[in-house]
């Protein structure tokens, strides 16, 4: 069966890595029966930023101004340059894309330092597409009351305020009030939530907290279940428009890719470890470990 967390950092043809036991790729017969892939994983950080900002812009044109995006983040392949990305371009060292999980030695603040430059590039790209030169992006850390929860707020300064965009970086459930307040003020301007700290996959508390009525639902939310937060975001019409995520299944690396207008695409690492093979699509709901296992069988 599949396991989490990752056994090693993901690498999309960016840097060499230690081989793991590879997944069994689909046979030619199975490949011929697969639906046609309409999405493909980006090869590196720059390609991911371009892909993400194109999706965000397309969703905005479709009338979706409240967006949730999830991406891996660039990190030194040896993990020795902790926080270096905050002060320099990722091209200045050996960078790989790594899902934001517990393999980051610096914890949530290291993730924050890696996430801010990526979010800034996406915001500038979206605002630039709306007309004019790339705008200045201001960072506000006051939304993180503790100062160590790895939460921040990015806001553009465009020539026209109507083109401004906002991004909550790694928001927690505790900042839902700020999200509601700024969403009300922004009207139809773009607001993104990038890499929220609540998980996509439900645990027992999440399942109970999604029960709107009853003591157990309220108690589960009090203990940290995300059900109440998701309901409030639904009321604000937030939608996942871009999700690029990965994990280890049967000893090999798997990437999941989803956009607001395309279903979930699943890719498995090839034997050489330098590329990914398309193995299937899931139309409804995020593919579970069991779903991916069946695609690879």
CSV table of C-alpha atoms in Angstrom, one decimal:
chain,number,residue,atom,x,y,z
A,1,UNK,CA,0.0,0.0,0.0
A,2,UNK,CA,1.0,3.7,-0.2
A,3,UNK,CA,2.8,5.6,2.5
A,4,UNK,CA,3.4,9.1,3.7
A,5,UNK,CA,5.6,11.1,4.3
A,6,UNK,CA,8.0,11.2,1.3
A,7,UNK,CA,11.0,9.0,1.5
A,8,UNK,CA,13.1,11.6,-0.3
A,9,UNK,CA,12.7,15.0,-1.9
A,10,UNK,CA,10.9,15.1,-5.2
A,11,UNK,CA,12.9,16.1,-8.3
A,12,UNK,CA,11.4,16.9,-11.7
A,13,UNK,CA,14.6,16.5,-13.8
A,14,UNK,CA,16.2,19.3,-11.7
A,15,UNK,CA,18.8,17.5,-9.6
A,16,UNK,CA,20.0,13.9,-9.2
A,17,UNK,CA,18.6,12.0,-6.3
A,18,UNK,CA,19.0,8.6,-4.5
A,19,UNK,CA,17.1,5.9,-6.4
A,20,UNK,CA,14.1,4.3,-4.7
A,21,UNK,CA,12.2,1.2,-5.6
A,22,UNK,CA,10.3,2.2,-8.8
A,23,UNK,CA,6.6,1.9,-9.5
A,24,UNK,CA,5.6,-0.6,-12.1
A,25,UNK,CA,4.8,1.5,-15.2
A,26,UNK,CA,1.6,0.8,-17.2
A,27,UNK,CA,2.1,-1.7,-20.1
A,28,UNK,CA,1.6,-0.5,-23.6
A,29,UNK,CA,-1.9,-2.2,-23.6
A,30,UNK,CA,-2.9,-0.2,-20.5
A,31,UNK,CA,-1.4,3.0,-21.9
A,32,UNK,CA,-3.5,2.6,-25.0
A,33,UNK,CA,-6.7,2.4,-22.9
A,34,UNK,CA,-5.9,5.5,-20.8
A,35,UNK,CA,-7.8,8.7,-21.4
A,36,UNK,CA,-5.7,11.4,-23.1
A,37,UNK,CA,-3.8,13.6,-20.6
A,38,UNK,CA,-4.5,17.3,-20.9
A,39,UNK,CA,-2.2,18.4,-18.1
A,40,UNK,CA,1.5,17.7,-17.5
A,41,UNK,CA,3.7,18.4,-14.5
A,42,UNK,CA,6.0,21.4,-14.8
A,43,UNK,CA,9.7,20.5,-15.0
A,44,UNK,CA,11.0,23.0,-12.5
A,45,UNK,CA,10.1,26.0,-10.4
A,46,UNK,CA,10.0,28.5,-13.2
A,47,UNK,CA,7.7,26.3,-15.3
A,48,UNK,CA,5.5,25.7,-12.3
A,49,UNK,CA,5.1,29.5,-11.7
A,50,UNK,CA,4.2,30.0,-15.4
A,51,UNK,CA,1.7,27.2,-15.3
A,52,UNK,CA,0.2,28.3,-12.0
A,53,UNK,CA,-0.2,32.0,-13.0
A,54,UNK,CA,-1.7,31.0,-16.3
A,55,UNK,CA,-4.3,28.9,-14.5
A,56,UNK,CA,-5.0,31.7,-11.9
A,57,UNK,CA,-5.4,34.2,-14.8
A,58,UNK,CA,-7.7,31.9,-16.7
A,59,UNK,CA,-9.8,31.3,-13.5
A,60,UNK,CA,-10.0,35.0,-12.9
A,61,UNK,CA,-11.3,35.6,-16.4
A,62,UNK,CA,-13.9,32.9,-15.7
A,63,UNK,CA,-15.2,34.9,-12.8
A,64,UNK,CA,-13.3,33.1,-10.0
A,65,UNK,CA,-11.8,35.8,-7.8
A,66,UNK,CA,-11.4,33.7,-4.6
A,67,UNK,CA,-8.8,31.0,-5.3
A,68,UNK,CA,-6.9,28.4,-3.4
A,69,UNK,CA,-3.6,27.1,-4.9
A,70,UNK,CA,-1.2,24.4,-3.6
A,71,UNK,CA,2.3,23.9,-5.0
A,72,UNK,CA,5.6,22.2,-4.0
A,73,UNK,CA,8.4,24.6,-3.2
A,74,UNK,CA,12.0,24.9,-4.4
A,75,UNK,CA,14.7,23.8,-2.0
A,76,UNK,CA,18.4,23.0,-2.1
A,77,UNK,CA,18.8,19.3,-3.0
A,78,UNK,CA,21.2,18.8,-0.1
A,79,UNK,CA,19.0,20.9,2.2
A,80,UNK,CA,22.1,22.7,3.3
A,81,UNK,CA,21.1,26.2,2.1
A,82,UNK,CA,18.2,26.7,4.5
A,83,UNK,CA,16.4,30.0,3.8
A,84,UNK,CA,18.7,30.9,1.0
A,85,UNK,CA,15.8,31.3,-1.5
A,86,UNK,CA,14.5,34.2,0.5
A,87,UNK,CA,17.5,36.3,-0.4
A,88,UNK,CA,18.5,34.9,-3.8
A,89,UNK,CA,17.1,33.2,-6.9
A,90,UNK,CA,16.6,29.5,-6.8
A,91,UNK,CA,18.9,29.3,-9.9
A,92,UNK,CA,21.8,30.2,-7.6
A,93,UNK,CA,21.9,26.8,-6.1
A,94,UNK,CA,21.0,23.2,-6.9
A,95,UNK,CA,17.2,23.4,-6.5
A,96,UNK,CA,14.5,20.7,-6.5
A,97,UNK,CA,10.7,20.9,-6.0
A,98,UNK,CA,9.6,19.5,-2.7
A,99,UNK,CA,6.1,19.1,-1.3
A,100,UNK,CA,5.6,21.3,1.8
A,101,UNK,CA,5.8,18.5,4.5
A,102,UNK,CA,7.7,17.5,7.5
A,103,UNK,CA,10.9,16.8,5.5
A,104,UNK,CA,11.7,20.5,5.7
A,105,UNK,CA,14.3,20.7,8.5
A,106,UNK,CA,13.5,24.4,9.3
A,107,UNK,CA,9.8,23.7,9.8
A,108,UNK,CA,7.0,26.1,9.0
A,109,UNK,CA,9.2,29.2,8.9
A,110,UNK,CA,11.5,27.7,6.4
A,111,UNK,CA,8.5,26.8,4.3
A,112,UNK,CA,7.3,30.4,4.6
A,113,UNK,CA,10.7,31.7,3.4
A,114,UNK,CA,10.5,29.4,0.4
A,115,UNK,CA,6.8,30.2,-0.3
A,116,UNK,CA,6.9,34.0,-0.3
A,117,UNK,CA,9.1,34.4,-3.5
A,118,UNK,CA,7.0,31.9,-5.4
A,119,UNK,CA,3.7,33.6,-4.3
A,120,UNK,CA,5.3,37.0,-5.3
A,121,UNK,CA,6.1,35.8,-8.8
A,122,UNK,CA,2.6,34.5,-9.3
A,123,UNK,CA,1.0,37.7,-8.0
A,124,UNK,CA,3.3,39.8,-10.3
A,125,UNK,CA,2.5,37.7,-13.3
A,126,UNK,CA,-1.2,37.8,-12.7
A,127,UNK,CA,-1.2,41.6,-12.1
A,128,UNK,CA,1.1,42.1,-15.1
A,129,UNK,CA,-1.4,40.2,-17.3
A,130,UNK,CA,-4.1,42.6,-16.2
A,131,UNK,CA,-2.1,45.5,-17.8
A,132,UNK,CA,1.1,47.4,-17.1
A,133,UNK,CA,4.5,46.6,-15.6
A,134,UNK,CA,4.9,44.0,-12.8
A,135,UNK,CA,3.8,45.8,-9.7
A,136,UNK,CA,5.4,46.1,-6.4
A,137,UNK,CA,4.4,43.5,-3.8
A,138,UNK,CA,4.2,44.4,-0.1
A,139,UNK,CA,4.5,41.8,2.7
A,140,UNK,CA,2.5,42.1,5.9
A,141,UNK,CA,3.4,39.7,8.7
A,142,UNK,CA,1.0,41.3,11.2
A,143,UNK,CA,-1.6,38.6,10.3
A,144,UNK,CA,0.7,36.1,12.1
A,145,UNK,CA,0.0,37.2,15.7
A,146,UNK,CA,2.5,34.7,17.2
A,147,UNK,CA,5.2,35.6,14.6
A,148,UNK,CA,6.2,31.9,14.3
A,149,UNK,CA,3.2,30.3,12.6
A,150,UNK,CA,4.6,30.9,9.0
A,151,UNK,CA,1.6,33.0,7.9
A,152,UNK,CA,1.8,36.2,5.8
A,153,UNK,CA,-0.1,38.5,3.6
A,154,UNK,CA,1.1,39.8,0.2
A,155,UNK,CA,-0.5,42.7,-1.6
A,156,UNK,CA,0.3,44.3,-4.9
A,157,UNK,CA,0.5,48.0,-5.7
A,158,UNK,CA,-0.8,48.4,-9.2
A,159,UNK,CA,-1.3,51.6,-11.1
A,160,UNK,CA,-5.0,51.1,-10.8
A,161,UNK,CA,-6.3,49.8,-7.5
A,162,UNK,CA,-8.9,47.7,-9.4
A,163,UNK,CA,-6.0,45.5,-10.6
A,164,UNK,CA,-4.6,44.9,-7.2
A,165,UNK,CA,-4.3,41.3,-5.9
A,166,UNK,CA,-3.8,39.7,-2.5
A,167,UNK,CA,-2.3,36.4,-1.4
A,168,UNK,CA,-2.5,34.8,2.1
A,169,UNK,CA,0.7,32.7,2.4
A,170,UNK,CA,0.2,29.5,4.3
A,171,UNK,CA,-2.9,30.6,6.1
A,172,UNK,CA,-4.0,28.7,9.2
A,173,UNK,CA,-7.6,28.2,10.5
A,174,UNK,CA,-6.9,31.0,13.0
A,175,UNK,CA,-6.8,33.7,10.3
A,176,UNK,CA,-10.2,32.8,8.8
A,177,UNK,CA,-11.5,36.1,10.3
A,178,UNK,CA,-8.9,38.1,8.5
A,179,UNK,CA,-9.7,36.2,5.3
A,180,UNK,CA,-13.4,37.1,5.6
A,181,UNK,CA,-12.6,40.8,6.4
A,182,UNK,CA,-10.3,41.3,3.4
A,183,UNK,CA,-12.5,39.3,1.1
A,184,UNK,CA,-15.4,41.7,1.9
A,185,UNK,CA,-13.1,44.7,1.3
A,186,UNK,CA,-11.7,43.4,-2.0
A,187,UNK,CA,-15.0,43.0,-3.7
A,188,UNK,CA,-14.2,41.3,-7.1
A,189,UNK,CA,-10.4,41.7,-6.9
A,190,UNK,CA,-8.3,38.5,-6.8
A,191,UNK,CA,-7.5,36.9,-3.4
A,192,UNK,CA,-5.4,33.8,-3.3
A,193,UNK,CA,-4.8,31.3,-0.4
A,194,UNK,CA,-1.5,29.7,-1.1
A,195,UNK,CA,-0.6,26.4,0.6
A,196,UNK,CA,-3.1,26.5,3.5
A,197,UNK,CA,-1.8,24.7,6.5
A,198,UNK,CA,-4.9,22.5,6.8
A,199,UNK,CA,-4.5,19.2,5.0
A,200,UNK,CA,-6.4,18.2,1.8
A,201,UNK,CA,-6.9,14.7,3.2
A,202,UNK,CA,-9.4,14.3,6.0
A,203,UNK,CA,-8.6,12.7,9.4
A,204,UNK,CA,-11.2,11.7,12.0
A,205,UNK,CA,-11.5,15.2,13.4
A,206,UNK,CA,-12.0,16.7,10.0
A,207,UNK,CA,-14.7,14.2,9.2
A,208,UNK,CA,-16.6,14.9,12.4
A,209,UNK,CA,-16.1,18.7,12.1
A,210,UNK,CA,-17.9,18.6,8.7
A,211,UNK,CA,-21.1,17.7,10.5
A,212,UNK,CA,-22.8,21.1,10.7
A,213,UNK,CA,-25.2,20.2,13.5
A,214,UNK,CA,-24.5,18.4,16.8
A,215,UNK,CA,-22.1,18.4,19.7
A,216,UNK,CA,-19.5,16.1,18.0
A,217,UNK,CA,-19.2,18.4,15.0
A,218,UNK,CA,-18.7,21.5,17.1
A,219,UNK,CA,-16.3,19.7,19.5
A,220,UNK,CA,-14.2,18.4,16.5
A,221,UNK,CA,-13.9,21.9,15.1
A,222,UNK,CA,-12.8,23.2,18.5
A,223,UNK,CA,-10.1,20.5,18.6
A,224,UNK,CA,-8.8,21.6,15.2
A,225,UNK,CA,-11.0,19.9,12.6
A,226,UNK,CA,-11.2,22.0,9.4
A,227,UNK,CA,-14.9,21.5,8.7
A,228,UNK,CA,-16.1,24.8,10.0
A,229,UNK,CA,-13.3,26.7,8.2
A,230,UNK,CA,-14.1,25.0,4.9
A,231,UNK,CA,-17.8,25.9,5.3
A,232,UNK,CA,-16.9,29.6,5.9
A,233,UNK,CA,-14.6,29.5,2.8
A,234,UNK,CA,-17.4,27.9,0.8
A,235,UNK,CA,-19.7,30.8,1.8
A,236,UNK,CA,-17.0,33.2,0.4
A,237,UNK,CA,-16.9,31.1,-2.8
A,238,UNK,CA,-13.3,30.1,-2.5
A,239,UNK,CA,-12.3,27.4,-5.0
A,240,UNK,CA,-9.2,25.3,-5.6
A,241,UNK,CA,-8.0,26.4,-9.0
A,242,UNK,CA,-4.5,24.9,-9.0
A,243,UNK,CA,-3.1,21.9,-7.1
A,244,UNK,CA,0.3,20.3,-7.7
A,245,UNK,CA,1.1,17.7,-5.0
A,246,UNK,CA,3.1,14.6,-4.5
A,247,UNK,CA,3.7,11.6,-2.3
A,248,UNK,CA,5.3,8.2,-2.2
A,249,UNK,CA,3.3,5.1,-3.3
A,250,UNK,CA,4.8,1.6,-3.3
A,251,UNK,CA,8.3,3.1,-2.9
A,252,UNK,CA,8.1,5.4,-5.9
A,253,UNK,CA,7.2,9.1,-6.4
A,254,UNK,CA,3.8,10.1,-7.6
A,255,UNK,CA,2.6,13.6,-8.7
A,256,UNK,CA,-1.0,14.7,-8.6
A,257,UNK,CA,-2.0,17.7,-10.8
A,258,UNK,CA,-5.4,19.4,-10.9
A,259,UNK,CA,-6.8,22.7,-12.2
A,260,UNK,CA,-10.2,24.3,-11.8
A,261,UNK,CA,-11.2,23.3,-15.4
A,262,UNK,CA,-9.4,19.9,-15.6
A,263,UNK,CA,-9.8,16.7,-13.6
A,264,UNK,CA,-7.1,15.1,-11.4
A,265,UNK,CA,-4.1,13.8,-13.4
A,266,UNK,CA,-1.8,11.2,-11.9
A,267,UNK,CA,1.8,10.7,-12.9
A,268,UNK,CA,4.4,8.1,-11.7
A,269,UNK,CA,8.2,8.4,-11.8
A,270,UNK,CA,9.9,6.3,-14.5
A,271,UNK,CA,12.7,3.8,-13.9
A,272,UNK,CA,15.4,6.3,-14.6
A,273,UNK,CA,14.0,8.8,-12.2
A,274,UNK,CA,14.2,11.6,-14.6
A,275,UNK,CA,10.7,11.9,-15.9
A,276,UNK,CA,7.1,11.0,-15.1
A,277,UNK,CA,4.6,8.7,-16.9
A,278,UNK,CA,0.9,9.5,-17.1
A,279,UNK,CA,-1.0,6.7,-15.4
A,280,UNK,CA,-4.6,7.9,-15.0
A,281,UNK,CA,-7.3,10.5,-14.4
A,282,UNK,CA,-9.9,10.8,-11.6
A,283,UNK,CA,-12.9,13.0,-12.4
A,284,UNK,CA,-14.4,13.3,-8.9
A,285,UNK,CA,-12.4,13.9,-5.7
A,286,UNK,CA,-8.7,13.8,-5.0
A,287,UNK,CA,-7.1,10.5,-5.8
A,288,UNK,CA,-6.5,8.5,-2.7
A,289,UNK,CA,-3.5,6.2,-2.2
A,290,UNK,CA,-5.8,3.3,-3.0
A,291,UNK,CA,-6.9,4.9,-6.2
A,292,UNK,CA,-3.2,5.4,-7.3
A,293,UNK,CA,-2.4,1.9,-6.3
A,294,UNK,CA,-5.1,0.5,-8.6
A,295,UNK,CA,-3.9,2.7,-11.5
A,296,UNK,CA,-0.5,1.2,-11.1
A,297,UNK,CA,-1.6,-2.4,-10.8
